[in-house]
Amino acid sequence: MRFLNKTVIVSGGASGLGKASAARFIRDGGIVYIFDVNPKAGKKTAEELSAYGEVHFVPCDVTNEKSVADAYSKVIAKRGAVDILHANAGIIDKPMTIDQMSFESWNRMISINLNGMFLMAKYAVSQMLRQPGGVIVFTGSNWAYVCDPGFTSYAASKGAVVAFARALALDHAKDNIRINVVCPGNMLTPLLERQLSEESDPGAALSAMGQVSTPEEIANLVTFLASDEASAMKGSAVIIDQGETLGYGKGLRIEK
Ligand SMILES: NC(=O)c1ccc[n+]([C@@H]2O[C@H](COP(=O)([O-])OP(=O)(O)OC[C@H]3O[C@@H](n4cnc5c(N)ncnc54)[C@H](O)[C@@H]3O)[C@@H](O)[C@H]2O)c1
């Protein structure tokens, strides 16, 4: 029960990695608030995870400041604290080169994957400064470092998340707010399933990825970083990708 009675917020918690980390936090005693833009999936996930402990769904669009502020207000009014934030909501786009990319699609990516992280962190830190401290874990990606062709906007957003998180960790270490980033490789979530479904042969495309992590494997790292066991970890961006980034990005993919 590492998180007994801790107030935990997970953005993008209705699906994939966020759902898996929410499950781990709840099982270890946390009171979890799932912030997600998809109310149907959010309610369904909260209902499913309530079998393990206390969990609530709060509608929230991480790109909209009023929506984020209202969601935090609800949690703080009820709990008086935000102990842990897993800032995780994110999207990916179809592969395209820059000449094919509209400014609108670039802005959408930056808005969700980067501006959304800013808003989630701003309201968490503002509350954590009023309490003895707190912990933030951002979801980055190993594509902050290497990536497949056609993903410039995604790579830019995730590279910025890593740099932002490390700078934020520096600002707030003195306030007892620990901040780190997980950088997963391919992870079998609805996001990846949607990406694969656009391939002519989804099975072959999945196989070419080599070993693909489960969201639960990545959630193990998220919850470790959020726990007191990770007290020495401040401003780390931890790659967790089955060795995908080894060997100039191809790494262990060729081994399967
Ligand atoms: N799946 C992978 O292979 C992979 C690899 C590396 C990093 N990531 C990152 O992991 C994170 C989670 O991805 P996933 O694979 O679990 O995806 P997912 O699509 O399964 O889940 C993402 C969740 O975020 C929510 N969301 C999207 N836009 C939102 C918004 N504006 N406001 C609030 N919620 C919003 C969605 O409704 C969804 O529930 C993302 O940041 C993604 O970039 C995924």
PDB file of C-alpha atoms and ligand atoms in Angstrom:
ATOM      1  CA  MET A   1       0.000   0.000   0.000  1.00  0.00           C
ATOM      2  CA  ARG A   2       2.631   2.491  -1.159  1.00  0.00           C
ATOM      3  CA  PHE A   3       0.069   5.183  -1.914  1.00  0.00           C
ATOM      4  CA  LEU A   4      -2.346   4.729   0.982  1.00  0.00           C
ATOM      5  CA  ASN A   5      -4.761   7.698   1.041  1.00  0.00           C
ATOM      6  CA  LYS A   6      -2.651   9.686  -1.421  1.00  0.00           C
ATOM      7  CA  THR A   7      -4.564  11.846  -3.882  1.00  0.00           C
ATOM      8  CA  VAL A   8      -3.483  10.845  -7.368  1.00  0.00           C
ATOM      9  CA  ILE A   9      -4.452  12.477 -10.683  1.00  0.00           C
ATOM     10  CA  VAL A  10      -3.893  10.616 -13.960  1.00  0.00           C
ATOM     11  CA  SER A  11      -4.510  12.540 -17.179  1.00  0.00           C
ATOM     12  CA  GLY A  12      -5.519  10.371 -20.119  1.00  0.00           C
ATOM     13  CA  GLY A  13      -6.440   7.767 -17.513  1.00  0.00           C
ATOM     14  CA  ALA A  14      -9.381   6.345 -19.454  1.00  0.00           C
ATOM     15  CA  SER A  15      -7.198   4.208 -21.721  1.00  0.00           C
ATOM     16  CA  GLY A  16      -3.826   2.574 -22.308  1.00  0.00           C
ATOM     17  CA  LEU A  17      -0.937   3.564 -20.057  1.00  0.00           C
ATOM     18  CA  GLY A  18      -3.028   5.971 -17.972  1.00  0.00           C
ATOM     19  CA  LYS A  19      -5.556   3.252 -17.231  1.00  0.00           C
ATOM     20  CA  ALA A  20      -2.765   0.829 -16.267  1.00  0.00           C
ATOM     21  CA  SER A  21      -1.081   3.339 -13.960  1.00  0.00           C
ATOM     22  CA  ALA A  22      -4.441   4.293 -12.419  1.00  0.00           C
ATOM     23  CA  ALA A  23      -5.016   0.584 -11.664  1.00  0.00           C
ATOM     24  CA  ARG A  24      -1.611   0.306  -9.955  1.00  0.00           C
ATOM     25  CA  PHE A  25      -2.133   3.463  -7.895  1.00  0.00           C
ATOM     26  CA  ILE A  26      -5.576   2.265  -6.778  1.00  0.00           C
ATOM     27  CA  ARG A  27      -4.367  -1.234  -5.876  1.00  0.00           C
ATOM     28  CA  ASP A  28      -1.636   0.360  -3.753  1.00  0.00           C
ATOM     29  CA  GLY A  29      -4.134   2.453  -1.772  1.00  0.00           C
ATOM     30  CA  GLY A  30      -4.258   5.693  -3.773  1.00  0.00           C
ATOM     31  CA  ILE A  31      -7.471   7.677  -4.274  1.00  0.00           C
ATOM     32  CA  VAL A  32      -7.360   8.156  -8.032  1.00  0.00           C
ATOM     33  CA  TYR A  33      -8.933  10.873 -10.177  1.00  0.00           C
ATOM     34  CA  ILE A  34      -8.984  10.057 -13.884  1.00  0.00           C
ATOM     35  CA  PHE A  35      -8.913  13.234 -15.984  1.00  0.00           C
ATOM     36  CA  ASP A  36      -9.887  12.489 -19.575  1.00  0.00           C
ATOM     37  CA  VAL A  37     -11.549  14.213 -22.523  1.00  0.00           C
ATOM     38  CA  ASN A  38     -13.540  11.067 -23.357  1.00  0.00           C
ATOM     39  CA  PRO A  39     -16.401  10.853 -20.829  1.00  0.00           C
ATOM     40  CA  LYS A  40     -17.748   7.539 -22.054  1.00  0.00           C
ATOM     41  CA  ALA A  41     -14.396   5.757 -21.762  1.00  0.00           C
ATOM     42  CA  GLY A  42     -13.521   7.628 -18.562  1.00  0.00           C
ATOM     43  CA  LYS A  43     -16.695   6.565 -16.764  1.00  0.00           C
ATOM     44  CA  LYS A  44     -16.354   2.992 -18.001  1.00  0.00           C
ATOM     45  CA  THR A  45     -12.729   2.773 -16.833  1.00  0.00           C
ATOM     46  CA  ALA A  46     -13.534   4.285 -13.434  1.00  0.00           C
ATOM     47  CA  GLU A  47     -16.370   1.805 -13.002  1.00  0.00           C
ATOM     48  CA  GLU A  48     -14.102  -1.122 -13.944  1.00  0.00           C
ATOM     49  CA  LEU A  49     -11.237   0.009 -11.678  1.00  0.00           C
ATOM     50  CA  SER A  50     -13.544   0.678  -8.724  1.00  0.00           C
ATOM     51  CA  ALA A  51     -13.315  -3.072  -8.083  1.00  0.00           C
ATOM     52  CA  TYR A  52      -9.818  -2.381  -6.654  1.00  0.00           C
ATOM     53  CA  GLY A  53     -10.450   0.763  -4.600  1.00  0.00           C
ATOM     54  CA  GLU A  54     -11.516   4.397  -4.772  1.00  0.00           C
ATOM     55  CA  VAL A  55     -11.504   6.022  -8.194  1.00  0.00           C
ATOM     56  CA  HIS A  56     -13.369   8.935  -9.785  1.00  0.00           C
ATOM     57  CA  PHE A  57     -13.712  10.181 -13.321  1.00  0.00           C
ATOM     58  CA  VAL A  58     -13.410  13.931 -13.897  1.00  0.00           C
ATOM     59  CA  PRO A  59     -14.057  15.251 -17.416  1.00  0.00           C
ATOM     60  CA  CYS A  60     -11.071  17.321 -18.520  1.00  0.00           C
ATOM     61  CA  ASP A  61      -9.610  18.547 -21.783  1.00  0.00           C
ATOM     62  CA  VAL A  62      -5.922  19.146 -21.050  1.00  0.00           C
ATOM     63  CA  THR A  63      -5.711  21.749 -23.839  1.00  0.00           C
ATOM     64  CA  ASN A  64      -8.303  24.003 -22.222  1.00  0.00           C
ATOM     65  CA  GLU A  65      -7.201  26.013 -19.180  1.00  0.00           C
ATOM     66  CA  LYS A  66     -10.699  26.458 -17.771  1.00  0.00           C
ATOM     67  CA  SER A  67     -11.379  22.754 -18.082  1.00  0.00           C
ATOM     68  CA  VAL A  68      -8.104  21.910 -16.290  1.00  0.00           C
ATOM     69  CA  ALA A  69      -8.711  24.539 -13.576  1.00  0.00           C
ATOM     70  CA  ASP A  70     -12.260  23.259 -12.963  1.00  0.00           C
ATOM     71  CA  ALA A  71     -11.082  19.640 -12.775  1.00  0.00           C
ATOM     72  CA  TYR A  72      -8.367  20.507 -10.213  1.00  0.00           C
ATOM     73  CA  SER A  73     -10.875  22.591  -8.205  1.00  0.00           C
ATOM     74  CA  LYS A  74     -13.151  19.566  -7.872  1.00  0.00           C
ATOM     75  CA  VAL A  75     -10.323  17.364  -6.585  1.00  0.00           C
ATOM     76  CA  ILE A  76      -8.902  19.977  -4.231  1.00  0.00           C
ATOM     77  CA  ALA A  77     -12.354  20.836  -2.821  1.00  0.00           C
ATOM     78  CA  LYS A  78     -12.862  17.160  -2.000  1.00  0.00           C
ATOM     79  CA  ARG A  79      -9.345  16.132  -0.924  1.00  0.00           C
ATOM     80  CA  GLY A  80      -7.506  19.350  -0.011  1.00  0.00           C
ATOM     81  CA  ALA A  81      -4.344  18.090  -1.704  1.00  0.00           C
ATOM     82  CA  VAL A  82      -2.775  16.701  -4.865  1.00  0.00           C
ATOM     83  CA  ASP A  83      -0.010  14.306  -3.866  1.00  0.00           C
ATOM     84  CA  ILE A  84       0.789  12.696  -7.208  1.00  0.00           C
ATOM     85  CA  LEU A  85       0.228  13.679 -10.838  1.00  0.00           C
ATOM     86  CA  HIS A  86       0.782  11.305 -13.721  1.00  0.00           C
ATOM     87  CA  ALA A  87       0.640  13.751 -16.654  1.00  0.00           C
ATOM     88  CA  ASN A  88       0.072  11.322 -19.464  1.00  0.00           C
ATOM     89  CA  ALA A  89      -2.625  12.366 -21.977  1.00  0.00           C
ATOM     90  CA  GLY A  90      -1.200  12.359 -25.473  1.00  0.00           C
ATOM     91  CA  ILE A  91      -1.877  11.591 -29.116  1.00  0.00           C
ATOM     92  CA  ILE A  92       0.010  10.499 -32.201  1.00  0.00           C
ATOM     93  CA  ASP A  93      -0.689  11.450 -35.813  1.00  0.00           C
ATOM     94  CA  LYS A  94      -0.393   9.581 -39.112  1.00  0.00           C
ATOM     95  CA  PRO A  95       3.142   9.589 -40.513  1.00  0.00           C
ATOM     96  CA  MET A  96       3.767  12.512 -42.870  1.00  0.00           C
ATOM     97  CA  THR A  97       6.612  14.732 -43.963  1.00  0.00           C
ATOM     98  CA  ILE A  98       6.615  18.426 -43.149  1.00  0.00           C
ATOM     99  CA  ASP A  99       5.474  19.479 -46.624  1.00  0.00           C
ATOM    100  CA  GLN A 100       2.348  17.342 -46.113  1.00  0.00           C
ATOM    101  CA  MET A 101       1.699  18.603 -42.584  1.00  0.00           C
ATOM    102  CA  SER A 102      -0.798  21.406 -42.054  1.00  0.00           C
ATOM    103  CA  PHE A 103      -0.034  24.002 -39.420  1.00  0.00           C
ATOM    104  CA  GLU A 104      -3.345  22.976 -37.875  1.00  0.00           C
ATOM    105  CA  SER A 105      -2.197  19.392 -37.375  1.00  0.00           C
ATOM    106  CA  TRP A 106       1.174  20.577 -35.976  1.00  0.00           C
ATOM    107  CA  ASN A 107      -0.658  22.864 -33.544  1.00  0.00           C
ATOM    108  CA  ARG A 108      -3.037  20.094 -32.455  1.00  0.00           C
ATOM    109  CA  MET A 109      -0.083  17.863 -31.577  1.00  0.00           C
ATOM    110  CA  ILE A 110       1.710  20.599 -29.623  1.00  0.00           C
ATOM    111  CA  SER A 111      -1.524  21.634 -27.964  1.00  0.00           C
ATOM    112  CA  ILE A 112      -2.300  18.184 -26.522  1.00  0.00           C
ATOM    113  CA  ASN A 113       1.163  16.682 -26.053  1.00  0.00           C
ATOM    114  CA  LEU A 114       2.996  19.770 -24.789  1.00  0.00           C
ATOM    115  CA  ASN A 115       0.586  22.550 -23.805  1.00  0.00           C
ATOM    116  CA  GLY A 116      -1.548  19.943 -22.048  1.00  0.00           C
ATOM    117  CA  MET A 117       1.482  18.921 -19.970  1.00  0.00           C
ATOM    118  CA  PHE A 118       2.093  22.582 -19.094  1.00  0.00           C
ATOM    119  CA  LEU A 119      -1.473  23.099 -17.867  1.00  0.00           C
ATOM    120  CA  MET A 120      -1.591  19.840 -15.911  1.00  0.00           C
ATOM    121  CA  ALA A 121       1.758  20.668 -14.262  1.00  0.00           C
ATOM    122  CA  LYS A 122       0.900  24.326 -13.573  1.00  0.00           C
ATOM    123  CA  TYR A 123      -2.171  23.487 -11.521  1.00  0.00           C
ATOM    124  CA  ALA A 124      -0.491  20.539  -9.770  1.00  0.00           C
ATOM    125  CA  VAL A 125       2.604  22.533  -8.780  1.00  0.00           C
ATOM    126  CA  SER A 126       0.482  25.499  -7.640  1.00  0.00           C
ATOM    127  CA  GLN A 127      -1.309  23.178  -5.204  1.00  0.00           C
ATOM    128  CA  MET A 128       1.843  21.254  -4.206  1.00  0.00           C
ATOM    129  CA  LEU A 129       3.488  24.568  -3.205  1.00  0.00           C
ATOM    130  CA  ARG A 130       0.725  24.938  -0.595  1.00  0.00           C
ATOM    131  CA  GLN A 131       1.418  21.505   0.915  1.00  0.00           C
ATOM    132  CA  PRO A 132       4.575  19.705   2.066  1.00  0.00           C
ATOM    133  CA  GLY A 133       5.401  18.666  -1.524  1.00  0.00           C
ATOM    134  CA  GLY A 134       4.385  16.215  -4.196  1.00  0.00           C
ATOM    135  CA  VAL A 135       5.442  14.082  -7.135  1.00  0.00           C
ATOM    136  CA  ILE A 136       4.924  14.445 -10.881  1.00  0.00           C
ATOM    137  CA  VAL A 137       5.614  11.782 -13.505  1.00  0.00           C
ATOM    138  CA  PHE A 138       5.291  12.863 -17.125  1.00  0.00           C
ATOM    139  CA  THR A 139       4.780  10.470 -20.003  1.00  0.00           C
ATOM    140  CA  GLY A 140       7.364  11.268 -22.664  1.00  0.00           C
ATOM    141  CA  SER A 141       8.513   8.801 -25.319  1.00  0.00           C
ATOM    142  CA  ASN A 142      11.706   7.230 -26.583  1.00  0.00           C
ATOM    143  CA  TRP A 143      10.850   9.201 -29.739  1.00  0.00           C
ATOM    144  CA  ALA A 144      12.209  12.232 -27.917  1.00  0.00           C
ATOM    145  CA  TYR A 145      15.547  10.669 -28.907  1.00  0.00           C
ATOM    146  CA  VAL A 146      15.065   8.445 -31.979  1.00  0.00           C
ATOM    147  CA  CYS A 147      11.983   7.935 -34.118  1.00  0.00           C
ATOM    148  CA  ASP A 148      10.515   6.400 -37.226  1.00  0.00           C
ATOM    149  CA  PRO A 149      10.308   8.602 -40.336  1.00  0.00           C
ATOM    150  CA  GLY A 150       7.272  10.877 -40.580  1.00  0.00           C
ATOM    151  CA  PHE A 151       6.778  11.842 -36.936  1.00  0.00           C
ATOM    152  CA  THR A 152       8.367  15.295 -36.615  1.00  0.00           C
ATOM    153  CA  SER A 153       5.516  16.887 -34.663  1.00  0.00           C
ATOM    154  CA  TYR A 154       5.259  13.965 -32.219  1.00  0.00           C
ATOM    155  CA  ALA A 155       9.055  13.866 -31.714  1.00  0.00           C
ATOM    156  CA  ALA A 156       9.126  17.638 -31.180  1.00  0.00           C
ATOM    157  CA  SER A 157       6.341  17.442 -28.604  1.00  0.00           C
ATOM    158  CA  LYS A 158       7.983  14.624 -26.657  1.00  0.00           C
ATOM    159  CA  GLY A 159      11.481  16.134 -26.837  1.00  0.00           C
ATOM    160  CA  ALA A 160       9.977  19.292 -25.383  1.00  0.00           C
ATOM    161  CA  VAL A 161       8.232  17.322 -22.615  1.00  0.00           C
ATOM    162  CA  VAL A 162      11.613  15.896 -21.537  1.00  0.00           C
ATOM    163  CA  ALA A 163      13.302  19.329 -21.540  1.00  0.00           C
ATOM    164  CA  PHE A 164      10.313  20.955 -19.802  1.00  0.00           C
ATOM    165  CA  ALA A 165      10.138  18.283 -17.105  1.00  0.00           C
ATOM    166  CA  ARG A 166      13.851  18.502 -16.335  1.00  0.00           C
ATOM    167  CA  ALA A 167      13.749  22.317 -16.090  1.00  0.00           C
ATOM    168  CA  LEU A 168      10.650  22.104 -13.886  1.00  0.00           C
ATOM    169  CA  ALA A 169      12.369  19.540 -11.653  1.00  0.00           C
ATOM    170  CA  LEU A 170      15.220  21.999 -11.182  1.00  0.00           C
ATOM    171  CA  ASP A 171      12.859  24.826 -10.196  1.00  0.00           C
ATOM    172  CA  HIS A 172      10.936  22.810  -7.633  1.00  0.00           C
ATOM    173  CA  ALA A 173      13.355  20.347  -6.046  1.00  0.00           C
ATOM    174  CA  LYS A 174      13.718  22.870  -3.211  1.00  0.00           C
ATOM    175  CA  ASP A 175       9.942  22.710  -2.660  1.00  0.00           C
ATOM    176  CA  ASN A 176      10.041  18.924  -2.180  1.00  0.00           C
ATOM    177  CA  ILE A 177       8.331  18.372  -5.536  1.00  0.00           C
ATOM    178  CA  ARG A 178       9.988  15.486  -7.367  1.00  0.00           C
ATOM    179  CA  ILE A 179       9.540  15.425 -11.135  1.00  0.00           C
ATOM    180  CA  ASN A 180      10.594  12.720 -13.603  1.00  0.00           C
ATOM    181  CA  VAL A 181       9.672  11.426 -17.067  1.00  0.00           C
ATOM    182  CA  VAL A 182       9.041   7.937 -18.412  1.00  0.00           C
ATOM    183  CA  CYS A 183      10.013   7.479 -22.048  1.00  0.00           C
ATOM    184  CA  PRO A 184       8.285   4.320 -23.305  1.00  0.00           C
ATOM    185  CA  GLY A 185       8.882   2.599 -26.597  1.00  0.00           C
ATOM    186  CA  ASN A 186       6.141   0.758 -28.445  1.00  0.00           C
ATOM    187  CA  MET A 187       3.412  -0.197 -26.014  1.00  0.00           C
ATOM    188  CA  LEU A 188       0.321  -2.205 -26.925  1.00  0.00           C
ATOM    189  CA  THR A 189      -2.440   0.288 -26.145  1.00  0.00           C
ATOM    190  CA  PRO A 190      -5.480   1.486 -28.123  1.00  0.00           C
ATOM    191  CA  LEU A 191      -3.221   4.267 -29.498  1.00  0.00           C
ATOM    192  CA  LEU A 192      -0.846   1.731 -31.046  1.00  0.00           C
ATOM    193  CA  GLU A 193      -3.732  -0.505 -32.149  1.00  0.00           C
ATOM    194  CA  ARG A 194      -5.260   2.443 -34.038  1.00  0.00           C
ATOM    195  CA  GLN A 195      -1.883   3.140 -35.665  1.00  0.00           C
ATOM    196  CA  LEU A 196      -1.495  -0.515 -36.672  1.00  0.00           C
ATOM    197  CA  SER A 197      -5.007  -0.690 -38.108  1.00  0.00           C
ATOM    198  CA  GLU A 198      -3.945   1.836 -40.755  1.00  0.00           C
ATOM    199  CA  GLU A 199      -1.252  -0.551 -42.043  1.00  0.00           C
ATOM    200  CA  SER A 200      -2.022  -2.894 -44.935  1.00  0.00           C
ATOM    201  CA  ASP A 201      -0.854  -5.836 -42.792  1.00  0.00           C
ATOM    202  CA  PRO A 202      -1.247  -4.902 -39.090  1.00  0.00           C
ATOM    203  CA  GLY A 203       0.133  -8.268 -37.902  1.00  0.00           C
ATOM    204  CA  ALA A 204       3.324  -7.884 -39.937  1.00  0.00           C
ATOM    205  CA  ALA A 205       3.707  -4.272 -38.784  1.00  0.00           C
ATOM    206  CA  LEU A 206       3.376  -5.356 -35.143  1.00  0.00           C
ATOM    207  CA  SER A 207       5.854  -8.163 -35.663  1.00  0.00           C
ATOM    208  CA  ALA A 208       8.372  -5.762 -37.230  1.00  0.00           C
ATOM    209  CA  MET A 209       8.290  -3.762 -34.005  1.00  0.00           C
ATOM    210  CA  GLY A 210      10.022  -6.583 -32.121  1.00  0.00           C
ATOM    211  CA  GLN A 211       9.133  -6.807 -28.467  1.00  0.00           C
ATOM    212  CA  VAL A 212       6.277  -4.478 -27.576  1.00  0.00           C
ATOM    213  CA  SER A 213       5.679  -3.568 -23.930  1.00  0.00           C
ATOM    214  CA  THR A 214       2.386  -3.922 -22.138  1.00  0.00           C
ATOM    215  CA  PRO A 215       1.028  -0.751 -20.523  1.00  0.00           C
ATOM    216  CA  GLU A 216       1.330  -2.556 -17.181  1.00  0.00           C
ATOM    217  CA  GLU A 217       5.105  -2.922 -17.662  1.00  0.00           C
ATOM    218  CA  ILE A 218       5.399   0.828 -18.153  1.00  0.00           C
ATOM    219  CA  ALA A 219       2.988   1.537 -15.277  1.00  0.00           C
ATOM    220  CA  ASN A 220       5.410  -0.352 -12.993  1.00  0.00           C
ATOM    221  CA  LEU A 221       7.997   2.363 -13.703  1.00  0.00           C
ATOM    222  CA  VAL A 222       5.475   5.199 -13.367  1.00  0.00           C
ATOM    223  CA  THR A 223       4.417   4.013  -9.915  1.00  0.00           C
ATOM    224  CA  PHE A 224       8.019   3.358  -8.840  1.00  0.00           C
ATOM    225  CA  LEU A 225       8.935   6.944  -9.779  1.00  0.00           C
ATOM    226  CA  ALA A 226       5.876   8.209  -7.903  1.00  0.00           C
ATOM    227  CA  SER A 227       6.776   6.236  -4.773  1.00  0.00           C
ATOM    228  CA  ASP A 228       9.126   7.107  -1.910  1.00  0.00           C
ATOM    229  CA  GLU A 229      11.484   4.394  -3.167  1.00  0.00           C
ATOM    230  CA  ALA A 230      12.452   6.814  -5.945  1.00  0.00           C
ATOM    231  CA  SER A 231      13.369   9.611  -3.521  1.00  0.00           C
ATOM    232  CA  ALA A 232      16.748  10.116  -5.222  1.00  0.00           C
ATOM    233  CA  MET A 233      15.227  10.464  -8.692  1.00  0.00           C
ATOM    234  CA  LYS A 234      14.814  14.096  -9.710  1.00  0.00           C
ATOM    235  CA  GLY A 235      14.644  15.303 -13.312  1.00  0.00           C
ATOM    236  CA  SER A 236      15.394  11.885 -14.811  1.00  0.00           C
ATOM    237  CA  ALA A 237      14.031  10.884 -18.219  1.00  0.00           C
ATOM    238  CA  VAL A 238      13.984   7.095 -18.080  1.00  0.00           C
ATOM    239  CA  ILE A 239      13.834   5.170 -21.351  1.00  0.00           C
ATOM    240  CA  ILE A 240      11.796   1.961 -21.020  1.00  0.00           C
ATOM    241  CA  ASP A 241      11.521   0.400 -24.449  1.00  0.00           C
ATOM    242  CA  GLN A 242      12.628  -3.249 -24.642  1.00  0.00           C
ATOM    243  CA  GLY A 243      15.970  -1.978 -25.955  1.00  0.00           C
ATOM    244  CA  GLU A 244      14.368  -0.354 -28.993  1.00  0.00           C
ATOM    245  CA  THR A 245      16.667   2.658 -28.914  1.00  0.00           C
ATOM    246  CA  LEU A 246      19.788   0.500 -28.882  1.00  0.00           C
ATOM    247  CA  GLY A 247      21.588   0.312 -32.215  1.00  0.00           C
ATOM    248  CA  TYR A 248      20.492   3.657 -33.650  1.00  0.00           C
ATOM    249  CA  GLY A 249      16.800   3.083 -33.082  1.00  0.00           C
ATOM    250  CA  LYS A 250      16.475  -0.337 -34.686  1.00  0.00           C
ATOM    251  CA  GLY A 251      17.957  -2.042 -31.659  1.00  0.00           C
ATOM    252  CA  LEU A 252      16.390  -5.284 -30.648  1.00  0.00           C
ATOM    253  CA  ARG A 253      13.588  -5.032 -33.200  1.00  0.00           C
ATOM    254  CA  ILE A 254      15.600  -7.153 -35.621  1.00  0.00           C
ATOM    255  CA  GLU A 255      15.888  -9.953 -33.075  1.00  0.00           C
ATOM    256  CA  LYS A 256      12.284 -11.135 -33.132  1.00  0.00           C
TER     257      LYS A 256
HETATM  258  N1  LIG B   1       1.410   3.484 -27.158  1.00  0.00           N
HETATM  259  C1  LIG B   1       2.678   3.701 -27.404  1.00  0.00           C
HETATM  260  O1  LIG B   1       3.334   2.933 -28.138  1.00  0.00           O
HETATM  261  C2  LIG B   1       3.374   4.884 -26.769  1.00  0.00           C
HETATM  262  C3  LIG B   1       4.769   4.944 -26.817  1.00  0.00           C
HETATM  263  C4  LIG B   1       5.425   6.007 -26.208  1.00  0.00           C
HETATM  264  C5  LIG B   1       4.704   6.995 -25.558  1.00  0.00           C
HETATM  265  N2  LIG B   1       3.353   6.918 -25.527  1.00  0.00           N
HETATM  266  C6  LIG B   1       2.635   7.970 -24.808  1.00  0.00           C
HETATM  267  O2  LIG B   1       1.866   7.384 -23.760  1.00  0.00           O
HETATM  268  C7  LIG B   1       0.778   8.263 -23.435  1.00  0.00           C
HETATM  269  C8  LIG B   1      -0.490   7.446 -23.340  1.00  0.00           C
HETATM  270  O3  LIG B   1      -0.726   6.874 -24.620  1.00  0.00           O
HETATM  271  P1  LIG B   1      -1.561   5.531 -24.828  1.00  0.00           P
HETATM  272  O4  LIG B   1      -0.775   4.702 -25.763  1.00  0.00           O
HETATM  273  O5  LIG B   1      -1.990   5.003 -23.525  1.00  0.00           O
HETATM  274  O6  LIG B   1      -2.782   6.156 -25.667  1.00  0.00           O
HETATM  275  P2  LIG B   1      -4.368   5.938 -25.583  1.00  0.00           P
HETATM  276  O7  LIG B   1      -4.904   6.580 -26.819  1.00  0.00           O
HETATM  277  O8  LIG B   1      -4.683   4.517 -25.293  1.00  0.00           O
HETATM  278  O9  LIG B   1      -4.773   6.800 -24.299  1.00  0.00           O
HETATM  279  C9  LIG B   1      -4.635   8.219 -24.296  1.00  0.00           C
HETATM  280  C10 LIG B   1      -5.751   8.833 -23.469  1.00  0.00           C
HETATM  281  O10 LIG B   1      -5.568  10.262 -23.500  1.00  0.00           O
HETATM  282  C11 LIG B   1      -6.854  10.849 -23.641  1.00  0.00           C
HETATM  283  N3  LIG B   1      -6.728  12.188 -24.229  1.00  0.00           N
HETATM  284  C12 LIG B   1      -6.413  12.515 -25.510  1.00  0.00           C
HETATM  285  N4  LIG B   1      -6.502  13.837 -25.685  1.00  0.00           N
HETATM  286  C13 LIG B   1      -6.855  14.381 -24.488  1.00  0.00           C
HETATM  287  C14 LIG B   1      -7.130  15.684 -24.034  1.00  0.00           C
HETATM  288  N5  LIG B   1      -7.062  16.743 -24.858  1.00  0.00           N
HETATM  289  N6  LIG B   1      -7.456  15.870 -22.726  1.00  0.00           N
HETATM  290  C15 LIG B   1      -7.565  14.798 -21.885  1.00  0.00           C
HETATM  291  N7  LIG B   1      -7.356  13.541 -22.272  1.00  0.00           N
HETATM  292  C16 LIG B   1      -7.003  13.317 -23.553  1.00  0.00           C
HETATM  293  C17 LIG B   1      -7.627   9.893 -24.545  1.00  0.00           C
HETATM  294  O11 LIG B   1      -9.025  10.098 -24.457  1.00  0.00           O
HETATM  295  C18 LIG B   1      -7.168   8.549 -24.018  1.00  0.00           C
HETATM  296  O12 LIG B   1      -8.007   8.080 -22.980  1.00  0.00           O
HETATM  297  C19 LIG B   1       0.766   9.352 -24.512  1.00  0.00           C
HETATM  298  O13 LIG B   1       1.370  10.516 -23.994  1.00  0.00           O
HETATM  299  C20 LIG B   1       1.615   8.746 -25.619  1.00  0.00           C
HETATM  300  O14 LIG B   1       2.238   9.714 -26.431  1.00  0.00           O
HETATM  301  C21 LIG B   1       2.650   5.886 -26.108  1.00  0.00           C
END
